[in-house]
CSV table of C-alpha atoms and ligand atoms in Angstrom, one decimal:
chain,number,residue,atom,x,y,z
A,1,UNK,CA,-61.2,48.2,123.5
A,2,UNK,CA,-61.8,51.1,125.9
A,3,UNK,CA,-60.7,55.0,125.1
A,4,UNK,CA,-59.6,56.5,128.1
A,5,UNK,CA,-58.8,60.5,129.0
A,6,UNK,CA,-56.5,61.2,132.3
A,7,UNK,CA,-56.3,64.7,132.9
A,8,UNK,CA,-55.6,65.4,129.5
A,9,UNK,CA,-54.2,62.9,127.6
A,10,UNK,CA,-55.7,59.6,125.9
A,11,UNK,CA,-53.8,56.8,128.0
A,12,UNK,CA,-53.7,53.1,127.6
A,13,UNK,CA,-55.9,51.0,130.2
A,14,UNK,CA,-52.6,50.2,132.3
A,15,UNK,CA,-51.8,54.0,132.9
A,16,UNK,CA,-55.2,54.8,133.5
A,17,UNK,CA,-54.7,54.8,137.2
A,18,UNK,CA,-55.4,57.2,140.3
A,19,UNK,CA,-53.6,57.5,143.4
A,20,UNK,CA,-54.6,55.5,146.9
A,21,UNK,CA,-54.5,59.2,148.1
A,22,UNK,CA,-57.1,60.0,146.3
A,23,UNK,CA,-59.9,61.6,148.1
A,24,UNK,CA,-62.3,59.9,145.3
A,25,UNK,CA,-61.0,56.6,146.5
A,26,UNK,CA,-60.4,57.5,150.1
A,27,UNK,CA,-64.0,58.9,150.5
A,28,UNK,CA,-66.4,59.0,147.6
A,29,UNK,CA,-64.8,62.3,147.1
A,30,UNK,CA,-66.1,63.6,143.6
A,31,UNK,CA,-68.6,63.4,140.6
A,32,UNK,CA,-69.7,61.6,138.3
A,33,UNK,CA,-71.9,61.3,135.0
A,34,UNK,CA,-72.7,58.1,133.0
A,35,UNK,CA,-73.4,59.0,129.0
A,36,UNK,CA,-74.3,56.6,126.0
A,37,UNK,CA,-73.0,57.2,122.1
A,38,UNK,CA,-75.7,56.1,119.6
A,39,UNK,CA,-74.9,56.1,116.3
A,40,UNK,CA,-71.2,58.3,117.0
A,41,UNK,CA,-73.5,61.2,118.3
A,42,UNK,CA,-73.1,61.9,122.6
A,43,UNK,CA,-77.2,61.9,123.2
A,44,UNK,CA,-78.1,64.4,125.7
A,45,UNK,CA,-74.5,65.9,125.9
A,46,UNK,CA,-74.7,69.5,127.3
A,47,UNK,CA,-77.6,68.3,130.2
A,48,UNK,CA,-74.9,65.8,131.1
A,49,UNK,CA,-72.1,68.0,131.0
A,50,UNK,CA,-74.4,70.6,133.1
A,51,UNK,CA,-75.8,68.2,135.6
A,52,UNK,CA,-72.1,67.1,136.0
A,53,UNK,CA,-71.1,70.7,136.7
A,54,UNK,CA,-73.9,71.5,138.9
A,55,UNK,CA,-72.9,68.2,141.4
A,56,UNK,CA,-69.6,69.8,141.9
A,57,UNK,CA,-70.7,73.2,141.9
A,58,UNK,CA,-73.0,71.6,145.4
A,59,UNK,CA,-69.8,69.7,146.6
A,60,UNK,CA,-67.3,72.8,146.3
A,61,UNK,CA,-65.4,70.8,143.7
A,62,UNK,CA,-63.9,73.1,141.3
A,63,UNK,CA,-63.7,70.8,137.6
A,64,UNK,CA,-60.1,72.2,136.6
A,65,UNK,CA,-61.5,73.0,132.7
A,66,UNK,CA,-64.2,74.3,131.3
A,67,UNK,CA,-67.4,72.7,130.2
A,68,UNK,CA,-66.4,73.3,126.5
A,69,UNK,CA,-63.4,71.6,127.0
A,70,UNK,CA,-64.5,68.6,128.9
A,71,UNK,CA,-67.0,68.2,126.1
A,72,UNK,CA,-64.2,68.4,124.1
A,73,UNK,CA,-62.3,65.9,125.7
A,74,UNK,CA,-65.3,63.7,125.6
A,75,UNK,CA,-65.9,63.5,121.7
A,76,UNK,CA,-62.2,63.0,122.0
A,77,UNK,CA,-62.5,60.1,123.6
A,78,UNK,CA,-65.4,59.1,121.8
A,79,UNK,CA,-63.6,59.0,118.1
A,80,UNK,CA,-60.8,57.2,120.1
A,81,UNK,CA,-62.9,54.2,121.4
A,82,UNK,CA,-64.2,54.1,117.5
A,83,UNK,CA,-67.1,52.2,117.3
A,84,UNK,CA,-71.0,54.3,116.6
A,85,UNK,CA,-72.5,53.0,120.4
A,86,UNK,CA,-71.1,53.1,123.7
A,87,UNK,CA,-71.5,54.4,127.5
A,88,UNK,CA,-69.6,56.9,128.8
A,89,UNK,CA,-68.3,57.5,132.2
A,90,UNK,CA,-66.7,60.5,133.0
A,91,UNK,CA,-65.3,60.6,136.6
A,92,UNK,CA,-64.3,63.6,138.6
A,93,UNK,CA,-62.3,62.7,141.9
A,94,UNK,CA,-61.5,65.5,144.8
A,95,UNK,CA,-58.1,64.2,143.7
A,96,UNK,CA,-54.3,63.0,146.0
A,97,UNK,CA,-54.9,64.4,149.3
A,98,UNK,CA,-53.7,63.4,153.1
A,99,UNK,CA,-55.3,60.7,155.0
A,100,UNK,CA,-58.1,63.2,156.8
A,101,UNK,CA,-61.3,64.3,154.6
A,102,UNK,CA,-59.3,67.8,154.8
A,103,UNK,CA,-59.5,68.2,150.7
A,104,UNK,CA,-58.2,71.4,150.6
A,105,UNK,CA,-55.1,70.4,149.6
A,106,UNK,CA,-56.6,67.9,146.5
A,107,UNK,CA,-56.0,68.4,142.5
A,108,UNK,CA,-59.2,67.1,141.2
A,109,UNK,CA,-58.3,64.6,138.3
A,110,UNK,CA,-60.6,64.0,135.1
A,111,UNK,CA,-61.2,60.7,133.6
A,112,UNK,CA,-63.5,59.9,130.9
A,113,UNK,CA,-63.9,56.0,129.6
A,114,UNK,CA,-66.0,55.0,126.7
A,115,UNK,CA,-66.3,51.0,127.1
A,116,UNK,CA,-68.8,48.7,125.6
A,117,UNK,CA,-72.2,49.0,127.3
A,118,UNK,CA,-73.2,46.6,129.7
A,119,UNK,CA,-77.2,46.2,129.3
A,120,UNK,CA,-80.4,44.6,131.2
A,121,UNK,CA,-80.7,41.2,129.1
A,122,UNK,CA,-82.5,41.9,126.0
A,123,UNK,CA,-85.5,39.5,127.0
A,124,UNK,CA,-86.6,41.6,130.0
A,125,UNK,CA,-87.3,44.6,127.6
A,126,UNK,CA,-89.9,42.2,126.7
A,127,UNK,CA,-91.2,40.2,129.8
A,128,UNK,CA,-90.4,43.3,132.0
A,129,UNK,CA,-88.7,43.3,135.4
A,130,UNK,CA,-90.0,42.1,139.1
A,131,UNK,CA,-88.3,44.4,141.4
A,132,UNK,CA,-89.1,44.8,145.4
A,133,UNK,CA,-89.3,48.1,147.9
A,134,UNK,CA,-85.5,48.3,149.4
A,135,UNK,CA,-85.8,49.1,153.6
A,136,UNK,CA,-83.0,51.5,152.5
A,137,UNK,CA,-83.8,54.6,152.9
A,138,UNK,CA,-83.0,57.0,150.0
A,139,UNK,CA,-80.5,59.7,151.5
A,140,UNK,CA,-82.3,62.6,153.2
A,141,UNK,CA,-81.7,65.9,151.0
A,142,UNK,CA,-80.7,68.1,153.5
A,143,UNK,CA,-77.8,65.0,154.6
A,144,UNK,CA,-76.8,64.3,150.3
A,145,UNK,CA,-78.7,65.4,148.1
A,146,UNK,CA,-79.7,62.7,145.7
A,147,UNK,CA,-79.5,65.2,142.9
A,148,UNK,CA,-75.9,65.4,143.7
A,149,UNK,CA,-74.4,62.4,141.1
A,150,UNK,CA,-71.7,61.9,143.7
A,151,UNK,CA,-69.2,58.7,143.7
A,152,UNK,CA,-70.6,57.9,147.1
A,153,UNK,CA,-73.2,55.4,145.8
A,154,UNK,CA,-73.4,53.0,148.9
A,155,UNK,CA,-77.0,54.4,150.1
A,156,UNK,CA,-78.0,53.1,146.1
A,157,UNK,CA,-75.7,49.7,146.3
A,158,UNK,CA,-77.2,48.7,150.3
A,159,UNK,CA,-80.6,49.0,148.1
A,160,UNK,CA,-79.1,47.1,144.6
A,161,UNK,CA,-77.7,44.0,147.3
A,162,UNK,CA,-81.4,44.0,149.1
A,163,UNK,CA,-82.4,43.3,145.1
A,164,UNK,CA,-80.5,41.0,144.7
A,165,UNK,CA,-81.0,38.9,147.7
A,166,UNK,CA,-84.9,39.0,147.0
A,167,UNK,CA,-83.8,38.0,142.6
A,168,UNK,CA,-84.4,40.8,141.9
A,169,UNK,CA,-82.5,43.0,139.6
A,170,UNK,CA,-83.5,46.7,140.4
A,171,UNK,CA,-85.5,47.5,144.0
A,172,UNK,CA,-87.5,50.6,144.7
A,173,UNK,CA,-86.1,53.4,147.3
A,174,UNK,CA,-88.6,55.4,149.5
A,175,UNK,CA,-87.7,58.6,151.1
A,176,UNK,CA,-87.9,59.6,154.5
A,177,UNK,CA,-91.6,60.3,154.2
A,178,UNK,CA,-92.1,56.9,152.9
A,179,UNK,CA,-92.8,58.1,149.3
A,180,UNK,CA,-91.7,56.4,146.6
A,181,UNK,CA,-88.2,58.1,145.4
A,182,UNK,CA,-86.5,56.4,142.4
A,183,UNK,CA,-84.5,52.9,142.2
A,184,UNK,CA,-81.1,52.1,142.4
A,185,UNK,CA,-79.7,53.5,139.5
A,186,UNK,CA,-83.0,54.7,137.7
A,187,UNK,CA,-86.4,56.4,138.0
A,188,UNK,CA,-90.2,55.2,137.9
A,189,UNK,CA,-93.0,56.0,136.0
A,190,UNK,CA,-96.5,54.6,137.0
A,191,UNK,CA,-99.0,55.0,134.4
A,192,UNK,CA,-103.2,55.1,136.1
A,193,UNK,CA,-105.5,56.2,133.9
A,194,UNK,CA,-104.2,57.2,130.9
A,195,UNK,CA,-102.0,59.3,133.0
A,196,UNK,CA,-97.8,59.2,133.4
A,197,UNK,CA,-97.0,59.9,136.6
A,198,UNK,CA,-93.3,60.2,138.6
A,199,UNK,CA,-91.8,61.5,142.1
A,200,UNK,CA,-91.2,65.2,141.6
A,201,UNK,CA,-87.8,66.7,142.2
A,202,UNK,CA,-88.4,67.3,146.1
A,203,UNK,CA,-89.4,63.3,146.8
A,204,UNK,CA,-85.3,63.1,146.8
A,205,UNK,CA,-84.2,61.7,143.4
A,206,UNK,CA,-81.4,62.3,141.0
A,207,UNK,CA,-83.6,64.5,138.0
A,208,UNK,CA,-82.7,62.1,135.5
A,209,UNK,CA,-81.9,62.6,132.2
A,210,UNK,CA,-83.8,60.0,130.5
A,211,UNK,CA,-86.9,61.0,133.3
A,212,UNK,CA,-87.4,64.5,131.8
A,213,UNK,CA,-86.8,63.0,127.7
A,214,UNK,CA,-89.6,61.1,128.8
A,215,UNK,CA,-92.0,63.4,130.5
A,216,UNK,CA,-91.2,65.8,127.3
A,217,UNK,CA,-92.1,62.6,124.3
A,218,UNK,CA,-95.4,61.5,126.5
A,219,UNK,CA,-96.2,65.1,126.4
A,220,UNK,CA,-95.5,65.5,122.5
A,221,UNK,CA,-97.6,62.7,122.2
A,222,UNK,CA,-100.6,64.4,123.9
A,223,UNK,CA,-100.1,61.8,127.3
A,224,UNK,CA,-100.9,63.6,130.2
A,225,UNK,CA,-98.2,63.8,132.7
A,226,UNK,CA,-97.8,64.9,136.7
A,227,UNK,CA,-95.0,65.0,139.0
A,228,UNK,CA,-96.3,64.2,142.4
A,229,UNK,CA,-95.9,62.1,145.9
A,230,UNK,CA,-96.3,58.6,145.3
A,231,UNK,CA,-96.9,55.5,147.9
A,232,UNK,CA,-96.0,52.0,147.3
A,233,UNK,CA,-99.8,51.8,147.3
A,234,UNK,CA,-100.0,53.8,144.1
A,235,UNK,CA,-97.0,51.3,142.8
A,236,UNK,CA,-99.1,48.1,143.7
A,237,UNK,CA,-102.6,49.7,142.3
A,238,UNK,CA,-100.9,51.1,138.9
A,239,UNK,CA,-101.8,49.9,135.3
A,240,UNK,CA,-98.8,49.9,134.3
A,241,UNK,CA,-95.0,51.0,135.5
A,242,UNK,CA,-91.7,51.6,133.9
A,243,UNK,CA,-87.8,52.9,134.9
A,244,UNK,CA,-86.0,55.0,132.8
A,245,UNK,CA,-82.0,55.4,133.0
A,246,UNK,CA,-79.1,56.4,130.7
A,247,UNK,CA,-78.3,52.4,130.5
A,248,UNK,CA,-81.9,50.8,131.2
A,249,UNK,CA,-83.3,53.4,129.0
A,250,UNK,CA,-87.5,52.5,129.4
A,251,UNK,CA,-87.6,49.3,130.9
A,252,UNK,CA,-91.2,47.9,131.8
A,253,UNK,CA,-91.6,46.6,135.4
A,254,UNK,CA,-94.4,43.9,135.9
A,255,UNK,CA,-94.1,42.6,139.5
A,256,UNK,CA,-93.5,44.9,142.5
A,257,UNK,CA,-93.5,43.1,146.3
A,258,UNK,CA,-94.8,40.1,144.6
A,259,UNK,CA,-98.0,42.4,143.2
A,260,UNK,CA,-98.2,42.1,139.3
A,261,UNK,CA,-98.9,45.3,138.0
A,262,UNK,CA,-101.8,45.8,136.1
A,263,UNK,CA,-102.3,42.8,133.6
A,264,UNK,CA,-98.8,41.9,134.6
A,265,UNK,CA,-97.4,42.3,131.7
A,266,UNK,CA,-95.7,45.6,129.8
A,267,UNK,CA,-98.5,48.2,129.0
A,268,UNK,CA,-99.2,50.0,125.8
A,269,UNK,CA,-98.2,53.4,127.1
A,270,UNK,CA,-94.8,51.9,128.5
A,271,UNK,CA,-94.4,50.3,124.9
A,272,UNK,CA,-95.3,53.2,123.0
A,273,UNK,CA,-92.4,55.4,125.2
A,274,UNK,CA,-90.1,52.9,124.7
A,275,UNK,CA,-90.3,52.9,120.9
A,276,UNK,CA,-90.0,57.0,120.6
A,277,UNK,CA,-87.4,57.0,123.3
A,278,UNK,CA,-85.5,54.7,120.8
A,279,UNK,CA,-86.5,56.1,117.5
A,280,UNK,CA,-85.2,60.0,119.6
A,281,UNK,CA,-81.6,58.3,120.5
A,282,UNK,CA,-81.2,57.3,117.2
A,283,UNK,CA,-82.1,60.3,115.3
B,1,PMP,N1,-81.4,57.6,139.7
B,1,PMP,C1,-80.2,57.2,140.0
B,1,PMP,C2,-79.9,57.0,141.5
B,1,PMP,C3,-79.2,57.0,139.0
B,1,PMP,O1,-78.0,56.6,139.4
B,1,PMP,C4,-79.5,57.1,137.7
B,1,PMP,C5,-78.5,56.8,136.6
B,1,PMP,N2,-77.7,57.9,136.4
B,1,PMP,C6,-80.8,57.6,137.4
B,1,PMP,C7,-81.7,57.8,138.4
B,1,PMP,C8,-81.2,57.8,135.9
B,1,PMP,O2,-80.7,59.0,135.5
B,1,PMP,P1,-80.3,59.3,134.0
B,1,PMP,O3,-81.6,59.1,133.2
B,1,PMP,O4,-79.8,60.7,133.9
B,1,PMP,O5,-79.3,58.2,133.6
């Protein structure tokens, strides 16, 4: 069964509820993280905890408790859901307003809920994913900054329902440039020569969490890595490409457009990553 935190207190499911007032539910209003549990230890806690603070910090959304404590509300949680792996969510909302975007007058509200984790299907970790290019644009940085992990995902879901209309499960966003930005609700890796390569913090991405564990085990491992502008060109010409996520974790991708990717199926370096990313979570 779920744990979850309200502003304080461990509540059952059926009191874990937010007003309609809410400028979170009215608007979009508010932050977000998404966290796993591996073997009862928060992986990546304080980058979490200070991406989280850093979306709200853009937003002018003061969090109403300290970082300490929210991390302490979180293992909280955590020992309250009881079993060793899970995901975490932990939800800030601009909190009961009026009916105008005015939130001056909000109470932000903190949730946290540890639930089961919902994953890709185990299989695809093996045969890899076919994904397309979404013709939604990924959000311009100066209009919301994709590095903001706001609630206001609908840029990111008009992509996820052009995937799913083509089969597909995940779909590539491109920037106003027409570079390659990230997917849905993960970031790309292209491997070409021996070399790891991913969109660089200014192509308009959220600076994933599970992006920079893998730029650092590729480099431990003596792979050469570079952030840099990529085309869909660079996609279709790759040998190899991956997405990395809190919930995907390293996911190989062997179709793109219809284009299989290198031998069309997963590549060495993308296996490799994959195995220390999971031997890492587990340590
Ligand atoms: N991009 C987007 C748009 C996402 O929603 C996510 C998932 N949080 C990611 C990338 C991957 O980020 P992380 O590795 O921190 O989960």
């Amino acid at each position: 069964m779920a744990a979850i935190y309200l502003n304080g207190k461990l509540v059952d499911r059926a009191d874990a509820v937010v007003s309609v007032y809410d400028h979170g539910f009215l608007y979009g209003d508010g932050v977000f993280e998404g966290i796993r549990v591996y073997n009862g230890k928060i992986f990546k806690h304080q980058e979490h905890i200070q991406r989280l603070y850093e979306s709200a910090r853009a937003i002018l959304l003061e969090i109403p408790l300290p970082p300490e404590s929210l991390m302490q509300a979180i293992e909280q949680t955590v020992r309250a859901f009881g079993k060793p792996d899970g995901y975490i969510r932990v939800v800030i909302t601009r909190g009961p307003g009026n009916l105008g975007i005015d939130p001056r007058k909000c109470e932000p509200q903190v949730i946290v809920i540890v639930d089961d984790i919902q994953l890709y299907p185990k299989e695809l970790y093996e045969s890899g994913l076919e994904i397309v290019t979404a013709a939604t644009i990924r959000n311009h940085s100066n209009a919301l900054n994709p590095r903001i992990k706001s609630l206001n995902y609908l840029n990111n879901i008009l992509a996820k329902l052009e995937a799913i209309r083509a089969g597909c499960l995940e779909a590539i966003m491109l920037n106003t440039k027409g570079e390659v930005a990230e997917c849905t609700a993960d970031n790309i890796f292209l491997v070409k020569n021996g070399i790891v390569k991913t969109p660089p913090p200014d192509a308009g991405i959220l600076l994933g969490i599970t992006r920079n564990t893998i730029l650092d085990l590729a480099r431990a491992d003596g792979i050469p890595t570079l952030e840099c502008a990529l085309t869909r060109l660079d996609v279709y010409t790759a040998d190899e490409c991956f997405l990395t996520g809190t919930g995907a974790e390293v996911i190989p991708v062997v179709k793109v457009d219809a284009r299989p990717i290198g031998s069309g199926k997963p590549g060495p370096i993308t296996r490799q990553l994959r195995q220390r990313y999971q031997t890492l979570v587990r340590e």
